[in-house]
Amino acid sequence: LPCIENGSGAADETASSITCSISVCDLSCGEQIYFGVARSSNTATNYEFDITITELYDDLDDDYRLINLNAGQSNSFTPEDTNEPIYIQLSYGNLNQAQFTVTTITPTGDASTVLDIETFSVGSCFDESDSNIECNNVDTTESCILRTDPCTAGHLADDPNSTTLLRITRESGTGVFGFTIDSEIISISPIDSSATRLSSSNPSYSATKEIEEGQWQFYDFFVDENDGYSTIEVTVNNVGCNDGDIEVYMSWGDDSGNYVDSAKPGVWPTSLCNNLDSNTPSVTSYNMDTCEFNAGSYR
């Protein structure tokens, strides 16, 4: 493996020592490392040397502030006056299927404080500049809200070691500052589940709803077996928004007319997991021939 002391990959040699560092990103689990020592000149004089090997894999805990947090927990960072980054490792191993998280980060302390919040993918080596900017210039009157996708969160629940690494840095400000972080687990519960179970005696569902900014609402239309239906149709219309758009996602079919089966257990349509999406205020409508699909849940 190359030494990382200079661009050529060679070791760093001084008058009294030779230093060779290896990045853990170049190593695999269980890999052995071998060091070779040789004398550059062919002489008969005996020589001695000392070798010191230091593992700095856990250096993050020593050189940076690292807060470990499980989904559903809250914590407060002790105020201080520093521009050094604070890292938060947020673990999702305690999630269940049909759950997702909403994490809120709020600056505290001096009113001049402005924070930046970034995320990294844990489990792979990364450059410190290679991050996803989640929130910029968050002051003490604001909060940064991070939501895991309700569909992909189901995959997080399948992996007990799934984590996200957050980096919080003071962009500007003076004096002591801190922040609170609150992670909430949201369990998906379909709205009007009894009324949306369709049958020959209950063939349709209609309702007027309100939805807040950043909120998810889920509906599960369950079609019984052998009920004589020929089509299923869902329409979202008469949309009124003060600001922004409403996004509608459906679990069945797409614009090309390709149909899919009924929804899998614990899987809900979202921006990252859907077969049809449309931004309102235009009317959103989709229907399909029931000869193309099975009875069950359509979300």
PDB file of N, CA and C in Angstrom, residues 61-113:
ATOM      1  N   ASP A  61     -13.199  10.345  17.601  1.00  0.00           N
ATOM      2  CA  ASP A  61     -13.691  10.555  18.958  1.00  0.00           C
ATOM      3  C   ASP A  61     -12.778  11.484  19.748  1.00  0.00           C
ATOM      4  N   ASP A  62     -11.489  11.501  19.399  1.00  0.00           N
ATOM      5  CA  ASP A  62     -10.525  12.278  20.159  1.00  0.00           C
ATOM      6  C   ASP A  62     -10.395  13.706  19.637  1.00  0.00           C
ATOM      7  N   ASP A  63     -10.390  13.863  18.321  1.00  0.00           N
ATOM      8  CA  ASP A  63     -10.121  15.165  17.728  1.00  0.00           C
ATOM      9  C   ASP A  63     -11.378  15.981  17.478  1.00  0.00           C
ATOM     10  N   TYR A  64     -12.537  15.356  17.472  1.00  0.00           N
ATOM     11  CA  TYR A  64     -13.781  16.056  17.211  1.00  0.00           C
ATOM     12  C   TYR A  64     -14.800  15.669  18.271  1.00  0.00           C
ATOM     13  N   ARG A  65     -15.839  16.499  18.378  1.00  0.00           N
ATOM     14  CA  ARG A  65     -16.958  16.129  19.241  1.00  0.00           C
ATOM     15  C   ARG A  65     -17.864  15.184  18.470  1.00  0.00           C
ATOM     16  N   LEU A  66     -18.123  14.004  19.008  1.00  0.00           N
ATOM     17  CA  LEU A  66     -18.980  13.013  18.358  1.00  0.00           C
ATOM     18  C   LEU A  66     -20.107  12.639  19.306  1.00  0.00           C
ATOM     19  N   ILE A  67     -21.338  12.871  18.877  1.00  0.00           N
ATOM     20  CA  ILE A  67     -22.520  12.560  19.664  1.00  0.00           C
ATOM     21  C   ILE A  67     -23.224  11.377  19.002  1.00  0.00           C
ATOM     22  N   ASN A  68     -23.450  10.322  19.754  1.00  0.00           N
ATOM     23  CA  ASN A  68     -24.172   9.156  19.248  1.00  0.00           C
ATOM     24  C   ASN A  68     -25.634   9.262  19.666  1.00  0.00           C
ATOM     25  N   LEU A  69     -26.517   9.084  18.694  1.00  0.00           N
ATOM     26  CA  LEU A  69     -27.945   9.275  18.942  1.00  0.00           C
ATOM     27  C   LEU A  69     -28.722   8.212  18.193  1.00  0.00           C
ATOM     28  N   ASN A  70     -29.687   7.587  18.863  1.00  0.00           N
ATOM     29  CA  ASN A  70     -30.592   6.642  18.220  1.00  0.00           C
ATOM     30  C   ASN A  70     -31.846   7.373  17.750  1.00  0.00           C
ATOM     31  N   ALA A  71     -32.448   6.882  16.689  1.00  0.00           N
ATOM     32  CA  ALA A  71     -33.701   7.455  16.220  1.00  0.00           C
ATOM     33  C   ALA A  71     -34.717   7.463  17.353  1.00  0.00           C
ATOM     34  N   GLY A  72     -35.397   8.603  17.516  1.00  0.00           N
ATOM     35  CA  GLY A  72     -36.367   8.743  18.599  1.00  0.00           C
ATOM     36  C   GLY A  72     -35.809   9.390  19.846  1.00  0.00           C
ATOM     37  N   GLN A  73     -34.506   9.690  19.882  1.00  0.00           N
ATOM     38  CA  GLN A  73     -33.890  10.307  21.047  1.00  0.00           C
ATOM     39  C   GLN A  73     -33.667  11.801  20.822  1.00  0.00           C
ATOM     40  N   SER A  74     -33.392  12.514  21.923  1.00  0.00           N
ATOM     41  CA  SER A  74     -33.095  13.938  21.877  1.00  0.00           C
ATOM     42  C   SER A  74     -31.819  14.201  22.647  1.00  0.00           C
ATOM     43  N   ASN A  75     -31.153  15.319  22.315  1.00  0.00           N
ATOM     44  CA  ASN A  75     -29.922  15.686  23.015  1.00  0.00           C
ATOM     45  C   ASN A  75     -29.697  17.183  22.857  1.00  0.00           C
ATOM     46  N   SER A  76     -28.894  17.738  23.754  1.00  0.00           N
ATOM     47  CA  SER A  76     -28.516  19.142  23.690  1.00  0.00           C
ATOM     48  C   SER A  76     -27.007  19.233  23.712  1.00  0.00           C
ATOM     49  N   PHE A  77     -26.440  20.043  22.815  1.00  0.00           N
ATOM     50  CA  PHE A  77     -25.003  20.239  22.774  1.00  0.00           C
ATOM     51  C   PHE A  77     -24.631  21.374  23.721  1.00  0.00           C
ATOM     52  N   THR A  78     -23.664  21.133  24.599  1.00  0.00           N
ATOM     53  CA  THR A  78     -23.254  22.107  25.598  1.00  0.00           C
ATOM     54  C   THR A  78     -22.704  23.355  24.927  1.00  0.00           C
ATOM     55  N   PRO A  79     -23.192  24.533  25.275  1.00  0.00           N
ATOM     56  CA  PRO A  79     -22.731  25.762  24.618  1.00  0.00           C
ATOM     57  C   PRO A  79     -21.234  26.009  24.818  1.00  0.00           C
ATOM     58  N   GLU A  80     -20.583  26.481  23.774  1.00  0.00           N
ATOM     59  CA  GLU A  80     -19.203  26.918  23.854  1.00  0.00           C
ATOM     60  C   GLU A  80     -18.913  27.825  22.670  1.00  0.00           C
ATOM     61  N   ASP A  81     -17.757  28.468  22.686  1.00  0.00           N
ATOM     62  CA  ASP A  81     -17.366  29.396  21.631  1.00  0.00           C
ATOM     63  C   ASP A  81     -16.321  28.715  20.766  1.00  0.00           C
ATOM     64  N   THR A  82     -16.738  28.093  19.662  1.00  0.00           N
ATOM     65  CA  THR A  82     -15.818  27.364  18.801  1.00  0.00           C
ATOM     66  C   THR A  82     -16.372  27.295  17.386  1.00  0.00           C
ATOM     67  N   ASN A  83     -15.476  27.220  16.427  1.00  0.00           N
ATOM     68  CA  ASN A  83     -15.857  27.003  15.034  1.00  0.00           C
ATOM     69  C   ASN A  83     -15.523  25.598  14.567  1.00  0.00           C
ATOM     70  N   GLU A  84     -15.064  24.736  15.481  1.00  0.00           N
ATOM     71  CA  GLU A  84     -14.769  23.354  15.139  1.00  0.00           C
ATOM     72  C   GLU A  84     -16.076  22.593  14.904  1.00  0.00           C
ATOM     73  N   PRO A  85     -16.106  21.651  13.950  1.00  0.00           N
ATOM     74  CA  PRO A  85     -17.348  20.925  13.652  1.00  0.00           C
ATOM     75  C   PRO A  85     -17.729  19.957  14.766  1.00  0.00           C
ATOM     76  N   ILE A  86     -19.010  19.722  14.891  1.00  0.00           N
ATOM     77  CA  ILE A  86     -19.555  18.720  15.811  1.00  0.00           C
ATOM     78  C   ILE A  86     -20.225  17.649  14.955  1.00  0.00           C
ATOM     79  N   TYR A  87     -19.913  16.389  15.233  1.00  0.00           N
ATOM     80  CA  TYR A  87     -20.468  15.276  14.463  1.00  0.00           C
ATOM     81  C   TYR A  87     -21.526  14.551  15.292  1.00  0.00           C
ATOM     82  N   ILE A  88     -22.587  14.143  14.619  1.00  0.00           N
ATOM     83  CA  ILE A  88     -23.653  13.366  15.259  1.00  0.00           C
ATOM     84  C   ILE A  88     -23.865  12.108  14.428  1.00  0.00           C
ATOM     85  N   GLN A  89     -23.720  10.961  15.061  1.00  0.00           N
ATOM     86  CA  GLN A  89     -23.988   9.690  14.386  1.00  0.00           C
ATOM     87  C   GLN A  89     -25.377   9.228  14.780  1.00  0.00           C
ATOM     88  N   LEU A  90     -26.308   9.321  13.826  1.00  0.00           N
ATOM     89  CA  LEU A  90     -27.708   8.989  14.070  1.00  0.00           C
ATOM     90  C   LEU A  90     -27.977   7.578  13.567  1.00  0.00           C
ATOM     91  N   SER A  91     -28.357   6.686  14.473  1.00  0.00           N
ATOM     92  CA  SER A  91     -28.562   5.268  14.150  1.00  0.00           C
ATOM     93  C   SER A  91     -30.049   4.971  13.997  1.00  0.00           C
ATOM     94  N   TYR A  92     -30.370   4.122  13.006  1.00  0.00           N
ATOM     95  CA  TYR A  92     -31.761   3.775  12.713  1.00  0.00           C
ATOM     96  C   TYR A  92     -32.066   2.313  13.029  1.00  0.00           C
ATOM     97  N   GLY A  93     -31.189   1.652  13.770  1.00  0.00           N
ATOM     98  CA  GLY A  93     -31.364   0.229  14.040  1.00  0.00           C
ATOM     99  C   GLY A  93     -32.611  -0.104  14.829  1.00  0.00           C
ATOM    100  N   ASN A  94     -33.222   0.895  15.483  1.00  0.00           N
ATOM    101  CA  ASN A  94     -34.423   0.635  16.285  1.00  0.00           C
ATOM    102  C   ASN A  94     -35.709   0.931  15.524  1.00  0.00           C
ATOM    103  N   LEU A  95     -35.622   1.214  14.215  1.00  0.00           N
ATOM    104  CA  LEU A  95     -36.833   1.439  13.423  1.00  0.00           C
ATOM    105  C   LEU A  95     -37.518   0.119  13.099  1.00  0.00           C
ATOM    106  N   ASN A  96     -38.818   0.185  12.918  1.00  0.00           N
ATOM    107  CA  ASN A  96     -39.595  -0.937  12.430  1.00  0.00           C
ATOM    108  C   ASN A  96     -40.122  -0.599  11.035  1.00  0.00           C
ATOM    109  N   GLN A  97     -40.655  -1.589  10.348  1.00  0.00           N
ATOM    110  CA  GLN A  97     -41.281  -1.345   9.062  1.00  0.00           C
ATOM    111  C   GLN A  97     -42.412  -0.328   9.220  1.00  0.00           C
ATOM    112  N   ALA A  98     -42.635   0.455   8.162  1.00  0.00           N
ATOM    113  CA  ALA A  98     -43.685   1.484   8.148  1.00  0.00           C
ATOM    114  C   ALA A  98     -43.427   2.559   9.194  1.00  0.00           C
ATOM    115  N   GLN A  99     -42.158   2.861   9.444  1.00  0.00           N
ATOM    116  CA  GLN A  99     -41.772   3.968  10.309  1.00  0.00           C
ATOM    117  C   GLN A  99     -40.726   4.812   9.593  1.00  0.00           C
ATOM    118  N   PHE A 100     -40.709   6.108   9.894  1.00  0.00           N
ATOM    119  CA  PHE A 100     -39.653   6.982   9.400  1.00  0.00           C
ATOM    120  C   PHE A 100     -39.346   8.013  10.479  1.00  0.00           C
ATOM    121  N   THR A 101     -38.319   8.820  10.269  1.00  0.00           N
ATOM    122  CA  THR A 101     -37.881   9.745  11.300  1.00  0.00           C
ATOM    123  C   THR A 101     -37.977  11.187  10.823  1.00  0.00           C
ATOM    124  N   VAL A 102     -38.230  12.083  11.770  1.00  0.00           N
ATOM    125  CA  VAL A 102     -38.159  13.525  11.554  1.00  0.00           C
ATOM    126  C   VAL A 102     -37.200  14.077  12.611  1.00  0.00           C
ATOM    127  N   THR A 103     -36.086  14.646  12.164  1.00  0.00           N
ATOM    128  CA  THR A 103     -35.046  15.141  13.063  1.00  0.00           C
ATOM    129  C   THR A 103     -34.980  16.661  12.964  1.00  0.00           C
ATOM    130  N   THR A 104     -35.085  17.341  14.095  1.00  0.00           N
ATOM    131  CA  THR A 104     -35.097  18.802  14.146  1.00  0.00           C
ATOM    132  C   THR A 104     -33.873  19.293  14.897  1.00  0.00           C
ATOM    133  N   ILE A 105     -33.108  20.195  14.264  1.00  0.00           N
ATOM    134  CA  ILE A 105     -31.907  20.783  14.865  1.00  0.00           C
ATOM    135  C   ILE A 105     -32.132  22.284  14.988  1.00  0.00           C
ATOM    136  N   THR A 106     -31.998  22.818  16.213  1.00  0.00           N
ATOM    137  CA  THR A 106     -32.269  24.228  16.474  1.00  0.00           C
ATOM    138  C   THR A 106     -31.079  24.859  17.181  1.00  0.00           C
ATOM    139  N   PRO A 107     -30.463  25.910  16.620  1.00  0.00           N
ATOM    140  CA  PRO A 107     -29.348  26.595  17.297  1.00  0.00           C
ATOM    141  C   PRO A 107     -29.819  27.299  18.562  1.00  0.00           C
ATOM    142  N   THR A 108     -28.949  27.365  19.549  1.00  0.00           N
ATOM    143  CA  THR A 108     -29.218  28.087  20.786  1.00  0.00           C
ATOM    144  C   THR A 108     -28.006  28.950  21.120  1.00  0.00           C
ATOM    145  N   GLY A 109     -28.163  29.817  22.110  1.00  0.00           N
ATOM    146  CA  GLY A 109     -27.040  30.635  22.560  1.00  0.00           C
ATOM    147  C   GLY A 109     -27.050  32.020  21.944  1.00  0.00           C
ATOM    148  N   ASP A 110     -25.857  32.542  21.620  1.00  0.00           N
ATOM    149  CA  ASP A 110     -25.709  33.899  21.126  1.00  0.00           C
ATOM    150  C   ASP A 110     -26.553  34.123  19.866  1.00  0.00           C
ATOM    151  N   ALA A 111     -27.229  35.270  19.811  1.00  0.00           N
ATOM    152  CA  ALA A 111     -28.148  35.550  18.709  1.00  0.00           C
ATOM    153  C   ALA A 111     -27.445  35.668  17.367  1.00  0.00           C
ATOM    154  N   SER A 112     -26.124  35.855  17.366  1.00  0.00           N
ATOM    155  CA  SER A 112     -25.397  35.982  16.099  1.00  0.00           C
ATOM    156  C   SER A 112     -25.043  34.634  15.495  1.00  0.00           C
ATOM    157  N   THR A 113     -25.376  33.548  16.173  1.00  0.00           N
ATOM    158  CA  THR A 113     -24.995  32.204  15.721  1.00  0.00           C
ATOM    159  C   THR A 113     -25.710  31.813  14.436  1.00  0.00           C
TER     160      THR A 113
END
